PDB file of C-alpha atoms in Angstrom:
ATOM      1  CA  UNK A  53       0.000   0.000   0.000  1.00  0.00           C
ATOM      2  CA  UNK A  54       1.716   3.140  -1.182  1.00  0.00           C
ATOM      3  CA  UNK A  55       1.219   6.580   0.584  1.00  0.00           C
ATOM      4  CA  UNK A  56       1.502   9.904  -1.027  1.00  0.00           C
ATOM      5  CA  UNK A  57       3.673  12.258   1.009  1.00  0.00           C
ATOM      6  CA  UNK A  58       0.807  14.969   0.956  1.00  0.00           C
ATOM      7  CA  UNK A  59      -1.500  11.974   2.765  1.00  0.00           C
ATOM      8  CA  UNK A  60       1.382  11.293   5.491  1.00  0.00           C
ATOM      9  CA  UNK A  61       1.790  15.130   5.528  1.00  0.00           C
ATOM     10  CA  UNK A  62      -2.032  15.823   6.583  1.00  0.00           C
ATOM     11  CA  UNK A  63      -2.233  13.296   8.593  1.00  0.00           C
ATOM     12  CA  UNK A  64       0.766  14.006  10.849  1.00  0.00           C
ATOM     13  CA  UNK A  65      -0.815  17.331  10.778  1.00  0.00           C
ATOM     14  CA  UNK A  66      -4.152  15.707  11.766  1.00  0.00           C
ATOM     15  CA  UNK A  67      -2.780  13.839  14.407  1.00  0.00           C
ATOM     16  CA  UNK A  68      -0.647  16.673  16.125  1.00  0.00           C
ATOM     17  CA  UNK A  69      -3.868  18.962  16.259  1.00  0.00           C
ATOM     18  CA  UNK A  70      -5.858  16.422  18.003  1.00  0.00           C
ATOM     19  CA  UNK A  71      -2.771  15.799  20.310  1.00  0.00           C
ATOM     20  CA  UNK A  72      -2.410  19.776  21.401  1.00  0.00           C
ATOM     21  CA  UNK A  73      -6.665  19.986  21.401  1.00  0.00           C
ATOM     22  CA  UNK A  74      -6.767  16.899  23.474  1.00  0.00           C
ATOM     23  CA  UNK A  75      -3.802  18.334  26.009  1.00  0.00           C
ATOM     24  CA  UNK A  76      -5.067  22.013  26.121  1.00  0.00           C
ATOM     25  CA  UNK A  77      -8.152  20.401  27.504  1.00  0.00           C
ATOM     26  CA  UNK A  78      -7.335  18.389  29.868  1.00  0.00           C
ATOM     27  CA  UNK A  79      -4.124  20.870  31.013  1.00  0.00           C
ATOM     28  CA  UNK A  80      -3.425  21.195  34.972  1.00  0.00           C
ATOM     29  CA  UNK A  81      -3.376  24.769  36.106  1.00  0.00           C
ATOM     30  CA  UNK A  82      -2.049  25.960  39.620  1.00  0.00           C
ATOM     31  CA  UNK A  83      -3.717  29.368  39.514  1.00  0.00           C
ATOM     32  CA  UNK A  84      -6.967  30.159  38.282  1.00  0.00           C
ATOM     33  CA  UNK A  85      -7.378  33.797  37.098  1.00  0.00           C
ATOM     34  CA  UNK A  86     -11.079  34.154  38.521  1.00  0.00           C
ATOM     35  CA  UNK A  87     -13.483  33.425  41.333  1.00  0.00           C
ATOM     36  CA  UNK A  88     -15.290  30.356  41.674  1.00  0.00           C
ATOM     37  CA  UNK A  89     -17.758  27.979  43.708  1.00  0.00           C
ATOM     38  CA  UNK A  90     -16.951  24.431  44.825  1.00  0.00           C
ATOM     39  CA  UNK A  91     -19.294  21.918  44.319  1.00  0.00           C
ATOM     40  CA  UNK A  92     -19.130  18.406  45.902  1.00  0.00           C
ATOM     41  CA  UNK A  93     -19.686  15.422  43.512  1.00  0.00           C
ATOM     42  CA  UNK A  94     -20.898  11.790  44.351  1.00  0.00           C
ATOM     43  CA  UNK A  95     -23.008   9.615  42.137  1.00  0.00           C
ATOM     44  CA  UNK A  96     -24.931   7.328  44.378  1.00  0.00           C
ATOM     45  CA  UNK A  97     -25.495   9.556  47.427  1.00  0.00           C
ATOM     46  CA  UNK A  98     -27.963  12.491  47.130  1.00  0.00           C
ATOM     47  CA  UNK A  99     -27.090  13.550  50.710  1.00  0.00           C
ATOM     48  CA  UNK A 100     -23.466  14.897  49.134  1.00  0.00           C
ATOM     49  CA  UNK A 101     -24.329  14.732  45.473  1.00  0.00           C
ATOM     50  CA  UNK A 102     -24.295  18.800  43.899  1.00  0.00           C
ATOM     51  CA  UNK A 103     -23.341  20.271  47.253  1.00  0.00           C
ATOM     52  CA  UNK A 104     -21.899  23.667  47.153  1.00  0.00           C
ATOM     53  CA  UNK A 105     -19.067  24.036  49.587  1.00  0.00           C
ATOM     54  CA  UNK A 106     -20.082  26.561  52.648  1.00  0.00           C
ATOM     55  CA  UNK A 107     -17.692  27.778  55.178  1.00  0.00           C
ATOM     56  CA  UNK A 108     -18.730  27.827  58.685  1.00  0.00           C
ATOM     57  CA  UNK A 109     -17.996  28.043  62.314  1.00  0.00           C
ATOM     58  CA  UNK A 110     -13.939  28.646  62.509  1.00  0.00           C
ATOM     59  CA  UNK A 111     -13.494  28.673  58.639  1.00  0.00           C
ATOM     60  CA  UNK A 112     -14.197  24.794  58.262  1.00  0.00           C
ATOM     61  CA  UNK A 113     -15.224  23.448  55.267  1.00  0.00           C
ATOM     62  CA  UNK A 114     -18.574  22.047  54.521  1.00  0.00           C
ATOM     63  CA  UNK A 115     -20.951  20.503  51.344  1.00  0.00           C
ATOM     64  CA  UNK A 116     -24.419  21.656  52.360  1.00  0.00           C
ATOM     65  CA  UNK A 117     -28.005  21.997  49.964  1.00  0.00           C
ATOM     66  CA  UNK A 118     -27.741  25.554  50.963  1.00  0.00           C
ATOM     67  CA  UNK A 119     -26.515  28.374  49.281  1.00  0.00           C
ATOM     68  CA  UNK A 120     -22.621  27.818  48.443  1.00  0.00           C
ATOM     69  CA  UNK A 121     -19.950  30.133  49.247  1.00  0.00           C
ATOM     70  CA  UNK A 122     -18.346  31.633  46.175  1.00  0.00           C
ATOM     71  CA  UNK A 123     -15.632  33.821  46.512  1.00  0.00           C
ATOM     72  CA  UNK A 124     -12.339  30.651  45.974  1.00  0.00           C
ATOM     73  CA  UNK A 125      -9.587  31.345  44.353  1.00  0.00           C
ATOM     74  CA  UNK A 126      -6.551  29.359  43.357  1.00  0.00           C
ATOM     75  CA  UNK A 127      -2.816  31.032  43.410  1.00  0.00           C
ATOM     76  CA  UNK A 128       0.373  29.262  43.382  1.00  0.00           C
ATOM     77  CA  UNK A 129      -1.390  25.760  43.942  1.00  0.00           C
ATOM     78  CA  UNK A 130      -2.523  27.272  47.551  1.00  0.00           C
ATOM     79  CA  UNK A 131      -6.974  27.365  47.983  1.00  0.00           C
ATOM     80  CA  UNK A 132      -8.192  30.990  48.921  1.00  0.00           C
ATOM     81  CA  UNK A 133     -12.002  32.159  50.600  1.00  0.00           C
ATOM     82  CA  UNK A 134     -11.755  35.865  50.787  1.00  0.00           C
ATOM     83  CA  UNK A 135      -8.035  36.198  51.246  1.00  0.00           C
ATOM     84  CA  UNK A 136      -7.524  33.129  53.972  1.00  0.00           C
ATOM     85  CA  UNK A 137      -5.903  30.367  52.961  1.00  0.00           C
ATOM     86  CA  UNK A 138      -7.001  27.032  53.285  1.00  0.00           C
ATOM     87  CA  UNK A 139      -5.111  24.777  56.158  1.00  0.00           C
ATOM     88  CA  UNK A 140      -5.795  21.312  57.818  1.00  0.00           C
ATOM     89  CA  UNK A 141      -6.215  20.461  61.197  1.00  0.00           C
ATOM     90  CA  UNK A 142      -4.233  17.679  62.785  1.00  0.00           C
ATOM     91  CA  UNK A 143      -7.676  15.406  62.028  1.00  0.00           C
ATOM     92  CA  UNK A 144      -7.267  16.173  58.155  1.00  0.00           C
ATOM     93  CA  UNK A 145     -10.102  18.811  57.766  1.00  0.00           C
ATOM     94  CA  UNK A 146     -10.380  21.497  55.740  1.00  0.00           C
ATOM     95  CA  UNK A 147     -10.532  25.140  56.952  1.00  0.00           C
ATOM     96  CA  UNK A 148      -9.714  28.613  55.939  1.00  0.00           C
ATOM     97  CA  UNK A 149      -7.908  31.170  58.147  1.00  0.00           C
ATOM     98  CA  UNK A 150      -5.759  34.315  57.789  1.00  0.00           C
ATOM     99  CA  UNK A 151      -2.951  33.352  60.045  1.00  0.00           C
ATOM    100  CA  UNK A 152      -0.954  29.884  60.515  1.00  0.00           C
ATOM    101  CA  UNK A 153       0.377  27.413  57.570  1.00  0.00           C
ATOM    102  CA  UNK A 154      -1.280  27.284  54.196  1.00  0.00           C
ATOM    103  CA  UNK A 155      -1.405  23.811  52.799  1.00  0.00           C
ATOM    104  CA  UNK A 156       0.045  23.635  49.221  1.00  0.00           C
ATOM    105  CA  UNK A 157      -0.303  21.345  46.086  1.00  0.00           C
ATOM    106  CA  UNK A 158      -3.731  22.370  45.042  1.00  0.00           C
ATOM    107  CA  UNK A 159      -4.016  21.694  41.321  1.00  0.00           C
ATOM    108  CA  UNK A 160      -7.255  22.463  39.304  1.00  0.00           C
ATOM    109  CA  UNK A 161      -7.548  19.754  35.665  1.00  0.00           C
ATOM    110  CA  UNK A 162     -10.339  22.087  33.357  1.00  0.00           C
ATOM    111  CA  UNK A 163     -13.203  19.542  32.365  1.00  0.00           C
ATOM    112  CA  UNK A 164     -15.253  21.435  30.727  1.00  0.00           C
ATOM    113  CA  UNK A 165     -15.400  25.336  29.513  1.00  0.00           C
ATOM    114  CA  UNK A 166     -16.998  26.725  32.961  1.00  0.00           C
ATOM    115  CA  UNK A 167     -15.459  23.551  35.109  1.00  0.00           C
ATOM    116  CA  UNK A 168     -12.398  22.418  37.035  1.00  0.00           C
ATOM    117  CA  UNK A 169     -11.130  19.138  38.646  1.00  0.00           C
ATOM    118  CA  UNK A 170      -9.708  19.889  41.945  1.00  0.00           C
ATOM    119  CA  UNK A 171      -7.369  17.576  43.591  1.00  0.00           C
ATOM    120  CA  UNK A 172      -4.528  18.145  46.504  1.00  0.00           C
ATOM    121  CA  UNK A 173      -1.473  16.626  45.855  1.00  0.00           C
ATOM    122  CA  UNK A 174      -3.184  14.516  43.511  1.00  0.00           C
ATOM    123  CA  UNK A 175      -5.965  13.312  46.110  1.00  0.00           C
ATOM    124  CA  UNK A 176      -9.639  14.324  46.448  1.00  0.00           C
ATOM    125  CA  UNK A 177     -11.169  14.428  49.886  1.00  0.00           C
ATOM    126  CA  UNK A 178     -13.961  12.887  51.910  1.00  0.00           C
ATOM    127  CA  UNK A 179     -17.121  13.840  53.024  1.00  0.00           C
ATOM    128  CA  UNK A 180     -18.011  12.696  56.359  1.00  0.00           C
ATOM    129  CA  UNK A 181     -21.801  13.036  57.618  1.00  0.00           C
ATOM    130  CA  UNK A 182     -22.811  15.866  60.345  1.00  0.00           C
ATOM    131  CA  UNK A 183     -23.600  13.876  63.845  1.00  0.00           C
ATOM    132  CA  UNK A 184     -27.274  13.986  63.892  1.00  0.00           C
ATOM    133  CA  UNK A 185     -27.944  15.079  60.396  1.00  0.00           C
ATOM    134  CA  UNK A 186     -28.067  13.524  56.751  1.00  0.00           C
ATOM    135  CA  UNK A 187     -27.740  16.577  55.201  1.00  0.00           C
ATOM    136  CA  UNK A 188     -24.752  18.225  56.054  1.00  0.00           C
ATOM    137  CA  UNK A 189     -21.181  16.784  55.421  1.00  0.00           C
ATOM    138  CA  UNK A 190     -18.059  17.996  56.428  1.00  0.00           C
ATOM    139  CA  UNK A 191     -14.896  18.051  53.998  1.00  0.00           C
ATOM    140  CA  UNK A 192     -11.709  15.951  54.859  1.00  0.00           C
ATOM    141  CA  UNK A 193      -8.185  15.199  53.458  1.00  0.00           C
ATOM    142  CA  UNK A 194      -7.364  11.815  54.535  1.00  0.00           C
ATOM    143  CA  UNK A 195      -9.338   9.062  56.483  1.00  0.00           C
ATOM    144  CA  UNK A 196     -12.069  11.691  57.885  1.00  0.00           C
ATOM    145  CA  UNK A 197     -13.056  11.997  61.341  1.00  0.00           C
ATOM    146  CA  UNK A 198     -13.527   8.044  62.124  1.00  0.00           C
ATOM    147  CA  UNK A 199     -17.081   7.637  60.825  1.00  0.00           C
ATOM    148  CA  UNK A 200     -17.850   4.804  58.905  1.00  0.00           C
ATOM    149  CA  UNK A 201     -20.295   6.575  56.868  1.00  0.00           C
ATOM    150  CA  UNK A 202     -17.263   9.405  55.178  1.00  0.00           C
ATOM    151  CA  UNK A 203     -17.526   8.721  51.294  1.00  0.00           C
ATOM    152  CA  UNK A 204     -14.429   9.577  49.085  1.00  0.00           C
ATOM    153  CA  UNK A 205     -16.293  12.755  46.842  1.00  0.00           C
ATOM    154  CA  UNK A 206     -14.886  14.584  43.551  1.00  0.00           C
ATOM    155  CA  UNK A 207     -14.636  18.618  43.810  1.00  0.00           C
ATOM    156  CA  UNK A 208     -15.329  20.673  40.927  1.00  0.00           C
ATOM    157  CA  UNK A 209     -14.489  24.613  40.724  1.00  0.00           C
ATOM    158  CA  UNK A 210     -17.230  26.092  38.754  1.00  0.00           C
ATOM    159  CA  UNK A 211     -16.899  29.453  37.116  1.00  0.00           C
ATOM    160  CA  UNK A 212     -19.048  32.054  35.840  1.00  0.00           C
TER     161      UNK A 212
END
């Protein structure tokens, strides 16, 4: 089977264009340029499922039905709420504060054109249930706080 050199020509062509579309899509970013909301993701449990992240008592780190918080930012693979940093406490969970260590190795993969993957150091968290309540889960990095009912969840950074 002979090939012209135009064919091999286009289709190297063909081939590196899919190669840079593919990679520019699925590129890793450490800073994000713009605001976003955080929105837990789990496909079998409803209780977690679509959750915008809230920040409550002490700067700790929710998913809730409510209404999200919205003002994250990403810099230099370190999380941001209004200027604090995110941190963990010695249990694993998440919090933001203005003084004390930020954690580091935040990364954001874009999966769509409004959407982001967010992992640390190339982990996602858990969610581990509120006591007393179904509907309210608090946001880990590691085993959780000892529950047997934390579920591993997906975050997604979702811009406007």
């Amino acid at each position: 089977m002979k090939f012209s050199l135009s064919a091999v020509l286009l289709l190297t062509l063909f081939g590196i264009a899919s190669l840079t579309l593919v990679s520019s899509i699925s590129e890793s970013a450490y800073s994000l340029n713009q605001t976003f909301s955080i929105m837990a993701l789990h496909p079998y449990k409803q209780n977690v499922q679509l959750h915008p992240f809230t920040i409550g008592q002490f700067g700790y780190v929710y998913a809730d039905s409510g209404v999200g918080s919205g003002s994250f930012t990403l810099k230099n693979s370190e999380l941001f709420y209004n200027n604090e940093h995110a941190s963990l406490d010695k249990n694993g969970a998440l919090f933001f504060e203005s003084s004390g260590f930020p954690v580091s190795g935040f990364e954001a993969k874009q999966i769509s054109s409004v959407g982001y993957e967010l992992h640390l150091n190339n982990t996602f968290p858990v969610a581990c249930p509120i006591t007393n309540t179904n509907e309210v889960y608090q946001i880990y990095y590691g085993k959780g706080n000892g529950n047997s009912d934390c579920i591993g969840v997906t975050i997604d950074a979702i811009t406007s």
